[in-house]
Structures are given as structure tokens and as C-alpha cells.
Coordinates of C-alpha atoms and ligand atoms in Angstrom, one line a residue:
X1428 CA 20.0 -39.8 5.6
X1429 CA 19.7 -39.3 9.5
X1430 CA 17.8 -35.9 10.1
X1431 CA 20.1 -32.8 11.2
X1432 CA 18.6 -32.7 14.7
X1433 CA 20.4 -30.2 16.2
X1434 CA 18.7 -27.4 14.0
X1435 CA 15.4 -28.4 16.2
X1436 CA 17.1 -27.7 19.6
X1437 CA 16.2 -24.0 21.1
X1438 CA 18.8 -21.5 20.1
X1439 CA 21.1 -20.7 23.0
X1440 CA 20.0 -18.1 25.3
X1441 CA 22.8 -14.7 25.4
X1442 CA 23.2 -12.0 27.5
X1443 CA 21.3 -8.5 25.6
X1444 CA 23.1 -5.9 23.7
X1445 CA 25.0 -3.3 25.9
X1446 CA 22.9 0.0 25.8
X1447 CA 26.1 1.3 24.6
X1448 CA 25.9 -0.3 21.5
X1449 CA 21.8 0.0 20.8
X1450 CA 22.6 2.8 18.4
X1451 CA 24.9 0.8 16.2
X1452 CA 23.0 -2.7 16.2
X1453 CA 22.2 -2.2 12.5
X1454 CA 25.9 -2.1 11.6
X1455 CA 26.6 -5.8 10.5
X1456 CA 29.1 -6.1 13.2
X1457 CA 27.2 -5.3 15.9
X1458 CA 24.6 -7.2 14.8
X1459 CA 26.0 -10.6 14.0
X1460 CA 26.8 -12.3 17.8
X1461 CA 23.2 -11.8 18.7
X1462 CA 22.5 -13.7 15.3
X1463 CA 21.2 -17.7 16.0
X1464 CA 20.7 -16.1 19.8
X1465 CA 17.9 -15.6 22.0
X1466 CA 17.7 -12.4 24.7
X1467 CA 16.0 -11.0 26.9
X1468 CA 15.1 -7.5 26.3
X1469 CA 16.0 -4.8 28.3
X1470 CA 14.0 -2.4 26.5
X1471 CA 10.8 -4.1 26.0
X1472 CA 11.0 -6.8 28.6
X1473 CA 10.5 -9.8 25.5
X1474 CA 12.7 -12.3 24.7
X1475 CA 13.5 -11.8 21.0
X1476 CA 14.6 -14.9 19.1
X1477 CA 17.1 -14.3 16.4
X1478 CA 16.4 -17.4 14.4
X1479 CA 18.7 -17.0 10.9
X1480 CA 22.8 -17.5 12.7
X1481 CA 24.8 -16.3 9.6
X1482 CA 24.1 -13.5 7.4
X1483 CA 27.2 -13.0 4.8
X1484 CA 27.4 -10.5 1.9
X1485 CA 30.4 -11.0 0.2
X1486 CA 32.4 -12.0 -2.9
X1487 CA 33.9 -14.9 -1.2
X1488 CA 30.4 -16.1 0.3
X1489 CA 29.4 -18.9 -2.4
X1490 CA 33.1 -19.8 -2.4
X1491 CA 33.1 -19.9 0.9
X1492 CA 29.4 -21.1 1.4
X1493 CA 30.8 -25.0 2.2
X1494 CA 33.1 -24.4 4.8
X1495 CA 30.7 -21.9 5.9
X1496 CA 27.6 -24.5 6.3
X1497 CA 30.0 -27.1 7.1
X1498 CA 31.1 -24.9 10.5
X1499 CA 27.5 -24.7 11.4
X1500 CA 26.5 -28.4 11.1
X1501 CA 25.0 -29.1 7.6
X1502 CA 25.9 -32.3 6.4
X1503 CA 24.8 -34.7 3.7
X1504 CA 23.7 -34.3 0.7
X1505 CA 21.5 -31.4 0.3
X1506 CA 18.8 -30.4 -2.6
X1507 CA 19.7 -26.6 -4.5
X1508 CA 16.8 -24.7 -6.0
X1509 CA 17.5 -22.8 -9.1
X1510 CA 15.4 -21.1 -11.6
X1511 CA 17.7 -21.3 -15.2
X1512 CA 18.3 -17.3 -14.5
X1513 CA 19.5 -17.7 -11.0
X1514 CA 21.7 -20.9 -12.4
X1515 CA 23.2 -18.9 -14.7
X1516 CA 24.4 -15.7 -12.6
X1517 CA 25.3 -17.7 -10.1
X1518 CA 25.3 -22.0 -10.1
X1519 CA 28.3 -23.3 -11.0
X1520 CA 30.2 -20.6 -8.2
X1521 CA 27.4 -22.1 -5.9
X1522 CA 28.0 -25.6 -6.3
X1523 CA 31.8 -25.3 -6.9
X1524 CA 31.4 -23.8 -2.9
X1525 CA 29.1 -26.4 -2.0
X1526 CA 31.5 -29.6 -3.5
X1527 CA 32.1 -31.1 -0.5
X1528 CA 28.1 -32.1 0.1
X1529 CA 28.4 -32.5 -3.6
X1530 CA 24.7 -30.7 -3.6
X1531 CA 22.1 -31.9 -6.1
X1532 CA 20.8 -28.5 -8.1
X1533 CA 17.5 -28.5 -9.6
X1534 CA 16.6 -26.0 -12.2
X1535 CA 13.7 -24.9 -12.6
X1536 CA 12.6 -23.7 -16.3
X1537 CA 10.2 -21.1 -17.7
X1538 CA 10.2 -17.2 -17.0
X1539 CA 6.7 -17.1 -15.5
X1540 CA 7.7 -18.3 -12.6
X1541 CA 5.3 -18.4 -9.0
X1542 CA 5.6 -19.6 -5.7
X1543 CA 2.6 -22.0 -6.1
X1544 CA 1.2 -25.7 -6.1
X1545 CA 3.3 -26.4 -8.9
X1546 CA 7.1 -25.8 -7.6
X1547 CA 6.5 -26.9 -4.1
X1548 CA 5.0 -30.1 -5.9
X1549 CA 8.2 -30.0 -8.1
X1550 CA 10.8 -29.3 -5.2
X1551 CA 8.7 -31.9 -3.2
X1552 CA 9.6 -35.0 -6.2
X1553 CA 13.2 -33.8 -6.5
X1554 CA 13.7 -34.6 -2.9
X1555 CA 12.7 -38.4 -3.3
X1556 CA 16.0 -38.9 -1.4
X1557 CA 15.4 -37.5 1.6
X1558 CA 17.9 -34.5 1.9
X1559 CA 19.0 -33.5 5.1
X1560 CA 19.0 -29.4 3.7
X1561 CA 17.6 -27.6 1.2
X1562 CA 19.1 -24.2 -0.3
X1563 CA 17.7 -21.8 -2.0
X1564 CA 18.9 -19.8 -4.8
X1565 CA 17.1 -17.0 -5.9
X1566 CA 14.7 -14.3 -4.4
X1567 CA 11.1 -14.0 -3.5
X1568 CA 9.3 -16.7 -5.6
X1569 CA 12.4 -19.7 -4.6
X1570 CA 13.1 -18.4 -1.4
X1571 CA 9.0 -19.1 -0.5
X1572 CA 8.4 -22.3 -2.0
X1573 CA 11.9 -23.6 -0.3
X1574 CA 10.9 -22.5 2.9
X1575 CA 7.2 -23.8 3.3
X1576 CA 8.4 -27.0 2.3
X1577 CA 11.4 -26.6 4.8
X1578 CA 9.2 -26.0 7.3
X1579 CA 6.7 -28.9 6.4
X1580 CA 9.6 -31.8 5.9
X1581 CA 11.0 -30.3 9.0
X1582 CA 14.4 -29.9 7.2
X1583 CA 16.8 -26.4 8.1
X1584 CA 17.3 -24.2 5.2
X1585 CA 19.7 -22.0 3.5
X1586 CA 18.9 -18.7 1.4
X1587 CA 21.1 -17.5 -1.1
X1588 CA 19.7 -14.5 -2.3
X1589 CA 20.2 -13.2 -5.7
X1590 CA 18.7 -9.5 -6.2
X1591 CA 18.0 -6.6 -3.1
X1592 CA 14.7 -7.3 -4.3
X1593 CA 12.7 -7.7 -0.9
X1594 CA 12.8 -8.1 3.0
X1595 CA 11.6 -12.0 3.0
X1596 CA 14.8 -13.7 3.1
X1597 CA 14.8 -13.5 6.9
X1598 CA 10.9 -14.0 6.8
X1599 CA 9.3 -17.0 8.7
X1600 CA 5.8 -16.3 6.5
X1601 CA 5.2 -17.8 3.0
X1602 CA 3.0 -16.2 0.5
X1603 CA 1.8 -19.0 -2.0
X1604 CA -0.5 -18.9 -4.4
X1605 CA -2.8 -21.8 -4.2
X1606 CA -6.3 -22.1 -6.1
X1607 CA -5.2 -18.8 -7.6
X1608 CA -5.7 -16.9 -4.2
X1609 CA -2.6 -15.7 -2.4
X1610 CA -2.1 -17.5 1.0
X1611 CA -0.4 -16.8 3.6
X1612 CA 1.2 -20.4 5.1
X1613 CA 3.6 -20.4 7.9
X1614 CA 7.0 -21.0 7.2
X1615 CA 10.7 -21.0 8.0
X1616 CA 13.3 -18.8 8.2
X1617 CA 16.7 -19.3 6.9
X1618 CA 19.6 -21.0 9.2
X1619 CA 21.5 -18.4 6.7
X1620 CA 21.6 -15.9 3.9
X1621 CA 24.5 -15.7 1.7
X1622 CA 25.1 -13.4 -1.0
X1623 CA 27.4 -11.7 -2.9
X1624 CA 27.5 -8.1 -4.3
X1625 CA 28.7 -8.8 -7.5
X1626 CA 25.6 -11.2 -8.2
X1627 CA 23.3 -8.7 -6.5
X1628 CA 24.3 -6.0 -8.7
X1629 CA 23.9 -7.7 -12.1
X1630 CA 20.5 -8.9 -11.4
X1631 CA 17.8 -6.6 -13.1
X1632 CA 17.7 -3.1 -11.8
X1633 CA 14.0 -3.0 -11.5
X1634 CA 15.0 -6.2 -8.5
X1635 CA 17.2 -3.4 -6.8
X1636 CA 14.7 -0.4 -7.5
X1637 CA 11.6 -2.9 -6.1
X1638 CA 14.2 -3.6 -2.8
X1639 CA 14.6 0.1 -2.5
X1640 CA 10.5 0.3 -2.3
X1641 CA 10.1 -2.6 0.3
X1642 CA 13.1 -0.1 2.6
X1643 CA 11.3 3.0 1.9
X1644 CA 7.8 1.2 3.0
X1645 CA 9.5 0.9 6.8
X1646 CA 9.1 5.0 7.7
X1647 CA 5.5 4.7 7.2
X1648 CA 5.8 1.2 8.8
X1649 CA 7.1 2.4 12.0
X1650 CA 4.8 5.4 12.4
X1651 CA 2.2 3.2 12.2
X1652 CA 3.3 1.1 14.5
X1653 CA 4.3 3.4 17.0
X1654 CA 0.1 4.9 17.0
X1655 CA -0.8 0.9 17.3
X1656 CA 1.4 0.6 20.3
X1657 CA -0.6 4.3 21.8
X1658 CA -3.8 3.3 20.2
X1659 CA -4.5 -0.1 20.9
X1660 CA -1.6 -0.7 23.2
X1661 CA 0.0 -2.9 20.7
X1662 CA 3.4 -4.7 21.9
X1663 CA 6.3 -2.5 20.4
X1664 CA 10.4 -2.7 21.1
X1665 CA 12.1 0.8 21.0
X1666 CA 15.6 -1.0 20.3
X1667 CA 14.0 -3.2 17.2
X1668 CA 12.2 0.0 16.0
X1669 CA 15.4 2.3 16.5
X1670 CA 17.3 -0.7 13.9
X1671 CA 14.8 -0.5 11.5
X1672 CA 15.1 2.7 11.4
X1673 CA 18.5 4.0 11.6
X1674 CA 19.0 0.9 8.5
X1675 CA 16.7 2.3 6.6
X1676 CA 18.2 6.1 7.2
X1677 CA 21.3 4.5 5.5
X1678 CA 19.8 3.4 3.2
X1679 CA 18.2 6.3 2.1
X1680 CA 21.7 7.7 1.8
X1681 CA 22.8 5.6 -0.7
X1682 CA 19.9 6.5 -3.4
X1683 CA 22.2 7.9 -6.0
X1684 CA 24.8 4.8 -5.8
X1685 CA 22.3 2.5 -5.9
X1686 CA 21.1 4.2 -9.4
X1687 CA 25.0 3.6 -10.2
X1688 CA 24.6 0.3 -9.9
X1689 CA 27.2 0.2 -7.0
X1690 CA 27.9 -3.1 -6.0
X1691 CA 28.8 -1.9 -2.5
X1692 CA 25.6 -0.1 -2.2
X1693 CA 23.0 -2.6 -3.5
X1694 CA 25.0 -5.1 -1.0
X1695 CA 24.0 -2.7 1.8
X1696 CA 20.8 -2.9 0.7
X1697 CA 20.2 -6.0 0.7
X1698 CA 22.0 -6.1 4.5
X1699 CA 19.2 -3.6 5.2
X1700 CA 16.5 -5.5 3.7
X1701 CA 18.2 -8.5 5.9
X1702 CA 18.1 -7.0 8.9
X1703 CA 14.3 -6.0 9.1
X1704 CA 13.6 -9.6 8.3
X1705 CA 15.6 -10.5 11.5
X1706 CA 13.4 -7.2 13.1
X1707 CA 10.4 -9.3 12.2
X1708 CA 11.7 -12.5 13.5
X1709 CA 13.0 -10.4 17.2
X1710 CA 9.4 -8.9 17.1
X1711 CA 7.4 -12.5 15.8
X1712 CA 5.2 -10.3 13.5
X1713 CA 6.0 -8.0 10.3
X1714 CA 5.1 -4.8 12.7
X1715 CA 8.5 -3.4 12.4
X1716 CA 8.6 -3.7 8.9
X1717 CA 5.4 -3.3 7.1
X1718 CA 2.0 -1.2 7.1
X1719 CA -0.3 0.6 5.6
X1720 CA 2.0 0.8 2.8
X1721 CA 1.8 -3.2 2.3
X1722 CA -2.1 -3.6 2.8
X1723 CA -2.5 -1.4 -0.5
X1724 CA 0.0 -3.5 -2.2
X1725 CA -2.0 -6.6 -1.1
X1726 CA -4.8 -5.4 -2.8
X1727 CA -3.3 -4.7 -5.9
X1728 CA -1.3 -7.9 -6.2
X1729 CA -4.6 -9.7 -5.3
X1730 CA -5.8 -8.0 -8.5
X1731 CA -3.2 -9.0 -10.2
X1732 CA -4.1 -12.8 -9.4
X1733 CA -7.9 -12.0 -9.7
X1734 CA -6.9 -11.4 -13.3
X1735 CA -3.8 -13.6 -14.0
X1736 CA -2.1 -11.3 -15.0
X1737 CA 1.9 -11.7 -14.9
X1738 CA 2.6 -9.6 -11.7
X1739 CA 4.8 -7.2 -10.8
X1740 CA 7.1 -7.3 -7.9
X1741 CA 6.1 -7.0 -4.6
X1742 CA 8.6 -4.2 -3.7
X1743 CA 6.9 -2.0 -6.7
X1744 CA 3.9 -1.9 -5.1
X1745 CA 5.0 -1.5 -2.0
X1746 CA 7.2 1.3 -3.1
X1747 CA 4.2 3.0 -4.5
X1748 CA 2.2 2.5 -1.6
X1749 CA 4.4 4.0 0.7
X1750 CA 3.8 7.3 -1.6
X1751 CA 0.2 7.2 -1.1
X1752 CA 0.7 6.9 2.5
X1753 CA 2.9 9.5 3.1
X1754 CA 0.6 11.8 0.9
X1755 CA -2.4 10.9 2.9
X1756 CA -0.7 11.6 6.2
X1757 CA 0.1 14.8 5.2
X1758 CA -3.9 15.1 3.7
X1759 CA -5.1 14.5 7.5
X1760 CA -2.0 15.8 9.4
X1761 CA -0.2 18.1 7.9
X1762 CA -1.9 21.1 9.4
X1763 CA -0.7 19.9 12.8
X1764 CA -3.9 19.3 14.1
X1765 CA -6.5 16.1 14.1
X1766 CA -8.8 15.9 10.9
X1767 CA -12.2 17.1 11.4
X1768 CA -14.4 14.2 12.2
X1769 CA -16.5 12.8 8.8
X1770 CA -19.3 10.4 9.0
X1771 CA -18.1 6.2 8.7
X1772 CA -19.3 4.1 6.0
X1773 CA -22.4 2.7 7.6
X1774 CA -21.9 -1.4 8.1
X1775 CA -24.2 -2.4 5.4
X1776 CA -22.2 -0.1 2.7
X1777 CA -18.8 -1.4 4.3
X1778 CA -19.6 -5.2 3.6
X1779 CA -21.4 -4.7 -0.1
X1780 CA -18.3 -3.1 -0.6
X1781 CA -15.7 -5.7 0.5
X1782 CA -17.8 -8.4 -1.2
X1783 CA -17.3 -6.5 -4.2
X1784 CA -13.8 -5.9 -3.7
X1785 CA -12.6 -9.2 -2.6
X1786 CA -14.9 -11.6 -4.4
X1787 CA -15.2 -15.1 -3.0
X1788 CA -12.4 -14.6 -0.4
X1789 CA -14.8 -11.7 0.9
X1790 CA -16.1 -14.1 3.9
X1791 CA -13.3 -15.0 5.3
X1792 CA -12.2 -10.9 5.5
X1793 CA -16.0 -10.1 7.0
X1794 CA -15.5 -12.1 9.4
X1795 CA -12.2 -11.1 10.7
X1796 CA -12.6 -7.5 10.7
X1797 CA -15.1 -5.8 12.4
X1798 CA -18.0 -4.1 10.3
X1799 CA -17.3 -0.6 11.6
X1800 CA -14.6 1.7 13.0
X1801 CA -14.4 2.3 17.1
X1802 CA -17.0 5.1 17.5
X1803 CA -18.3 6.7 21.2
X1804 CA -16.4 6.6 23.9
X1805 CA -13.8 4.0 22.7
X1806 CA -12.9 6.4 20.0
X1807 CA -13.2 9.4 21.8
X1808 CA -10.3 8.1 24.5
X1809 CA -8.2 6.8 21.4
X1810 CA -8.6 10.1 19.8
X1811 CA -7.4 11.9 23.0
X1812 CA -4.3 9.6 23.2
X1813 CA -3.3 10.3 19.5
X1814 CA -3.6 14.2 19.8
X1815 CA -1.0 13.1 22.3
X1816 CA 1.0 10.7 20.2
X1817 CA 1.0 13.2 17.3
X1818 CA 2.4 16.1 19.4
X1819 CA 4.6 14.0 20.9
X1820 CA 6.5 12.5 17.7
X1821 CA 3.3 12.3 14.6
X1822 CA 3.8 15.8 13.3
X1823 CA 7.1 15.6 13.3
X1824 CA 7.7 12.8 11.4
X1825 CA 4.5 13.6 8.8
X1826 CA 6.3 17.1 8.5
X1827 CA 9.0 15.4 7.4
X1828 CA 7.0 13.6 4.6
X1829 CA 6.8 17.3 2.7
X1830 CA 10.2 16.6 1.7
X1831 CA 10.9 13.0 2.3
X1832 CA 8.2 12.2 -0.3
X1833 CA 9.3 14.3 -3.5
X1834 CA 12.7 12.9 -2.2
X1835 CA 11.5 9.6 -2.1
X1836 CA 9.8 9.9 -5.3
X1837 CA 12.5 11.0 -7.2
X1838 CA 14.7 8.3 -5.2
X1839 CA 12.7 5.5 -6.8
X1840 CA 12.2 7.0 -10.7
X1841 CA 16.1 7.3 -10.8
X1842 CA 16.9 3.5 -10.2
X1843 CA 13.6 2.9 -12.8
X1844 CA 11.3 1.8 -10.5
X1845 CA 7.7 2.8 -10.7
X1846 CA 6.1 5.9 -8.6
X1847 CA 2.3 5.7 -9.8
X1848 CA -0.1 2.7 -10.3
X1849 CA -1.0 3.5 -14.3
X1850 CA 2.7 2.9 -14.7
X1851 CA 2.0 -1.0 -13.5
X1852 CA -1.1 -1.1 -15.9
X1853 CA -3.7 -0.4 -12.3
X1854 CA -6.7 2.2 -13.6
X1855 CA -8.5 4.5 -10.9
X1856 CA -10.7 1.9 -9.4
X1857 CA -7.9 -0.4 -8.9
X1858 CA -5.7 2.3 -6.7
X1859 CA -9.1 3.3 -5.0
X1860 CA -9.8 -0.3 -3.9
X1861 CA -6.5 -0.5 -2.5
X1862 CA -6.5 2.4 -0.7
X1863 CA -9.8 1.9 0.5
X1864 CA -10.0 -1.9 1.3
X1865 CA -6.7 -3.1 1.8
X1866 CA -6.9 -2.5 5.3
X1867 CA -9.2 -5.8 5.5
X1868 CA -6.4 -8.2 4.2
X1869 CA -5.9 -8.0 8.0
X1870 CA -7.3 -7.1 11.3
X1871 CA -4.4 -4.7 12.0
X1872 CA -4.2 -1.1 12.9
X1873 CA -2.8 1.1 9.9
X1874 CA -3.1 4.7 8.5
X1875 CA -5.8 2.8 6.9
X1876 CA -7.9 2.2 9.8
X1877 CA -7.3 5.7 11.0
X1878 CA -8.3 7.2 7.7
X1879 CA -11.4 5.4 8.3
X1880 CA -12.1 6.2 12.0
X1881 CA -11.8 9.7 11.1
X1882 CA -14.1 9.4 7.9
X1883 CA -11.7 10.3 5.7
X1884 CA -10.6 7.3 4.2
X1885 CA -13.3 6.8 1.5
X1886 CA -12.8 10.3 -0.1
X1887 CA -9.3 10.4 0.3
X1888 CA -9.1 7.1 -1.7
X1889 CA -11.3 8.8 -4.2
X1890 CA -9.1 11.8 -4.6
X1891 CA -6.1 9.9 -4.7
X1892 CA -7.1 7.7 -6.6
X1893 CA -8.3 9.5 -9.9
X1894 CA -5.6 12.1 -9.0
X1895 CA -2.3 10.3 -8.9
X1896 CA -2.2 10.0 -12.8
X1897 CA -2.8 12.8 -13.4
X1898 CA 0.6 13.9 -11.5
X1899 CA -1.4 16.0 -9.2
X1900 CA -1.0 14.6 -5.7
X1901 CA 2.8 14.1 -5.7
Ligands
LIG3251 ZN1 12.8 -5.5 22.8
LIG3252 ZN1 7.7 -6.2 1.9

């Protein structure tokens, strides 16, 4: 089968969104002729590269998904991934849409299911006849596996997404699991992403209450993001922040319809959790759509594999570490002033600890994060440019965490998702070594890395951590 060459080609340049329409680019509409496009930004100056060209929610889109793939040049005879729940909500409407490549569905079998060795081994022999695409139908652990080895065989890909569960549809990153440790591999990003609401909304409700948590984990997300762009003059777009967050507002909104089960509403969602994939893909980094809030749920997930234990879903933890966030930005900031400086974990203390913490992947995360926090001057002139940042827009926003957080809370124990980490089977030590060493799963400027520059972090993790179950920190 000749290769689809055209997918390689550089996606046509287009002229930028009219200002008039910045406020709006999260609605769908707005959105969707900058989709497959390139621009040049006329707020930050970047180009931003939309990669994924279609994005379709509807009840027509796996009826419609051939004609649909067919008007954007797939041809041939392509491979579909299936796990035997995925096959049954939604196969046979699948390949019925797909006829006229007449695809070739694999299913995979067993419940226990991760994105690891094993499938992209098994997705690997399935394609013995060199497909020209690959679709994937499922969520997180499909969508992964179908993607690396897209991006490997050099083969476009489509995503058809079967539960609001989390925001890497429109990712380009894959998180495998190889050797038991959680990698993250490069990967690539879907041509398109089809769904439809009715399929969304039967999936399990903890899948929509675990998408809710990966939305939620964006308002901490962007804060962050906004002190790395004033701290460490990190590269930062005010139109793909303003998208993230005006999606996520919406979002927020539709709490009590998602807990309905609305099919309407969990399609929004999953439009929402869409659209900061393609915030990702404008920015070429998860900035816009994940921080502090995702290095604690690293950790615990890392535990998780440390363990093997079944894990839970990414959007869970996520969920409940944008709680802990928000509480610990209203710990240092919620008086409206800067935390009273606390002594730093001397170096020595700092890498016992990590070595402890993250067992033999412990050199690799010495050696790309630095032993201790900015101190002296460096951190004086940083500290002089947040006082400004917070005045400017930081205690605002953490003011709003006194009742976006109950809210939020509340928000994610109606739909049945989880709010503390006893309820996922974490004890103390597990939520304090999360809080307290996530922040080396990367090199990146968080809450987390503030916490610590300020001397806080270590207590506050403490506190925190042997206080969440006992209901007394939110
Ligand atoms: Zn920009
Ligand atoms: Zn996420």
C-alpha cells in the first residue's frame, strides 16, 4: 500500500484570527477554520501550528466518519483499535461508517488494560500489512499506544474518542509504560477526533467525572503559567491562555448537567477537553493545560506502577490535585501578601529524599533538576517581580479559590469522582510525596517550585498531607 504522503507536507499557512473574534475562539465554530492551519500570532508573535484538521462531536460522526476521512485524503485499507468495551459501545457504528476502506478492527481483550510493551507490540503484528492509517477507538490507554506507533511507522492517525475522560486526544506526547516505569515518548497527534455524545455519555461516569478533573486542573494550570512567564520569562500566548480559559469557565457551568448525564453537556466537555489539546499543540508544550496540579498526580500514578497496582485514571488524580493546589495557594496567598521567607531543604536532604522517593529512576530526576531553589539575588529580583504579578492578577484569582474550591469540590463528588487521596487507596506518605516531590518529574516552574523557594513547601506537604483525610483542609 503506497504511503499517504500528503499528511507529511507542512500544514498550509492562514491568515490569524480577527481580534474581533479572540473572545469566542473556544466556540467550535470559531475555532474550526484555524484547525489543520498554521498562523502567525498577533498576540504572541509565534507561529502556532494547529496540527489535528477535523474535530466532530456528533451523532452522525461514525456514520459519517468515511466520507469524512475520505474528504481529507485517507485511503486504503486502514487498521481499527478496539478494546472489547469500546467494540461494543461503539464498533459495528464505526466500521459500518468506515465500509468503504472496509477497515480491519482489532480487539483487544482483557479489562486490565495499559498502554505498554505489550499492545504496541500487539498493534505492531496486526499491521503485517502495511496500513496506510491507523484509528483509534477508545480513550487514554488506545489513543497512546495508536499514536506512538503512528508516529514511529510514520503513518497519520485518527482518534475516535469514547469517554470525556482526558485532554490527550489532541496530545502529541505518549505516556507508556515500559519496564514498569512510565515514559514519556514523543508521539502524534490526531489528523482527527470524532465522537459522538451518545457514546460519550454511556461510557462509565467515573470517565466523565475523571474529564471533569483534567478541565478543573487548567485554572491552577494557567496561574502557574502566567508566574513562569513573570518569573522565569517563560514564552506564554494571551489568546491561547484566554481559550483555555474561557473553555474551561464553560465548562464549569455545566457541573450539574454533566452529573445528569446530559449527553449535550459531557459532548461539550469533551470539546473542552479537545480544545486544550489543540492549546497544547498552538503552544508545543502542555503549559496551557497542565501544572502543579499534574506533577502531584505524576507522583501518585508513579506509585501506582511502583506497586502494580491497577491504576486509577489520570483525570482522578488530577482532579484531586488541583484541590491541593488551590488549598495551598490560598495557605501562602491568601492574606494578600508574600509568605514569610522559611529556610530550603539543604541539597544533601533534597537528594536523600528524591532517591527515596523515586527509587531507581531517582538519577535521571537529580540530574535534571537543580539541587536547590534560586536563593540571593536571583531570588530576591524574582520575588520583587511576583509581589508584582500577584497584585497585578495572583490575588485575585487565589481569592477566587475560597469559593471556586468548595465549588469545585462539590462539583467533582456529585458526578462520583474522587476529592481526597484515601478515597483512591493513597495513605499520608503517599499524598506528602506528591506534594512534595512531584515537582522533580520535571524541570518546570509550578506552585510547587514556589512552595519550595519560599520554604514552605515541606510543611505544607506535611499538613496537607495527614490533614486531607481527615476532612480538615477542604
Ligand atoms: Zn500566540
Ligand atoms: Zn491531564
Amino acid at each position: 500500500m503506497d504511503r499517504l504522503t500528503r499528511f507529511d507536507e507542512p500544514l498550509p499557512e492562514t491568515t490569524p484570527p480577527d481580534p474581533a473574534d479572540w473572545g469566542s475562539l473556544s466556540a467550535p465554530e470559531v475555532l474550526a477554520p484555524l484547525l489543520g492551519r498554521r498562523f502567525a500570532c498577533p498576540a504572541c508573535g509565534a507561529v502556532h501550528v494547529l496540527r489535528t484538521r477535523r474535530i466532530e462531536t456528533s451523532e452522525t460522526a461514525l456514520a459519517r466518519s468515511g466520507e469524512l476521512l475520505e474528504g481529507m485524503g485517507f485511503a486504503g485499507q486502514p487498521v481499527v483499535l478496539f478494546d472489547t468495551r469500546t467494540y461494543a459501545a461503539c464498533g459495528p457504528a464505526l466500521t459500518d461508517g468506515l465500509a468503504r476502506f472496509s477497515p480491519r478492527p482489532m480487539i483487544l481483550q482483557g479489562d486490565d488494560l495499559h498502554a505498554d510493551e505489550r499492545l504496541v507490540g500487539s498493534l505492531l503484528i496486526a499491521m503485517s500489512d502495511d496500513p496506510p492509517f491507523l484509528v483509534s477507538c477508545g480513550s487514554g490507554c488506545l489513543t497512546d499506544t495508536t499514536r506512538y506507533v503512528a508516529l514511529r511507522c510514520r503513518l497519520p492517525f485518527v482518534s475516535v474518542a469514547t469517554a470525556a475522560s482526558m485532554d490527550g486526544y489532541a496530545s502529541s506526547n505518549t505516556p507508556l509504560i515500559v519496564g514498569g516505569f512510565k515514559i514519556s515518548y514523543p508521539g502524534k497527534a490526531p489528523e482527527a477526533i470524532l465522537s459522538d455524545p451518545r457514546v460519550l455519555a454511556k461510557a462509565p461516569r467515573a470517565m466523565t467525572a475523571a474529564g471533569f478533573g483534567d478541565v478543573l486542573a487548567k485554572i491552577v494550570a494557567l496561574l502557574d503559567w502566567k508566574l513562569a512567564r513573570d518569573l522565569e520569562g517563560e514564552s506564554y500566548c494571551p489568546l491561547v491562555a484566554d481559550l483555555v480559559d474561557k473553555a474551561v469557565g464553560e465548562c464549569l457551568a455545566l457541573a450539574g448537567d454533566l452529573a445528569g448525564g446530559s449527553p449535550s453537556a459531557v459532548a461539550r466537555l469533551l470539546d473542552v477537553l479537545s480544545l486544550t489539546g489543540v492549546a497544547m499543540q498552538m503552544m508545543g508544550t502542555s503549559r496551557p493545560a497542565s501544572g502543579a496540579e499534574h506533577h502531584i498526580s505524576h507522583l501518585l500514578e508513579m506509585r501506582d506502577i511502583q506497586r502494580g497496582r491497577h491504576g486509577s485514571l489520570h483525570g482522578d488524580k488530577v482532579g484531586i490535585g488541583t484541590l491541593v493546589s488551590m488549598a495551598m495557594y490560598l495557605r501562602m496567598f491568601g492574606d494578600g501578601a508574600l509568605p514569610a521567607q522559611r529556610p530550603t531543604l539543604p541539597a544533601a536532604a533534597w537528594e536523600r529524599e528524591v532517591r527515596r522517593v523515586y527509587g531507581p529512576l531517582a538519577d535521571e530526576a537529580i540530574a535534571k533538576n537543580a539541587p536547590e531553589p534560586p536563593s540571593g539575588a536571583a531570588w530576591e529580583a524574582q520575588r520583587r517581580r511576583l509581589a508584582r504579578s500577584m497584585d497585578e492578577y495572583g490575588y485575585a484569582a487565589v481569592r477566587s479559590f475560597r469559593t471556586l474550591l468548595p465549588k469545585a469540590r462539590d462539583d467533582m463528588a456529585a458526578l462520583g469522582g474522587p476529592t481526597r487521596p484515601d478515597q483512591l487507596g493513597y495513605g499520608p506518605e503517599d499524598t506528602f510525596d506528591a506534594i512534595c516531590f512531584g515537582k522533580e518529574v520535571r524541570p518546570k516552574f509550578t506552585l510547587l517550585r514556589l512552595a519550595e523557594r519560599f520554604g514552605w513547601l515541606y510543611d505544607l506537604g506535611r499538613e496537607i498531607a495527614d490533614g486531607l483525610p481527615r476532612g480538615v483542609i477542604y
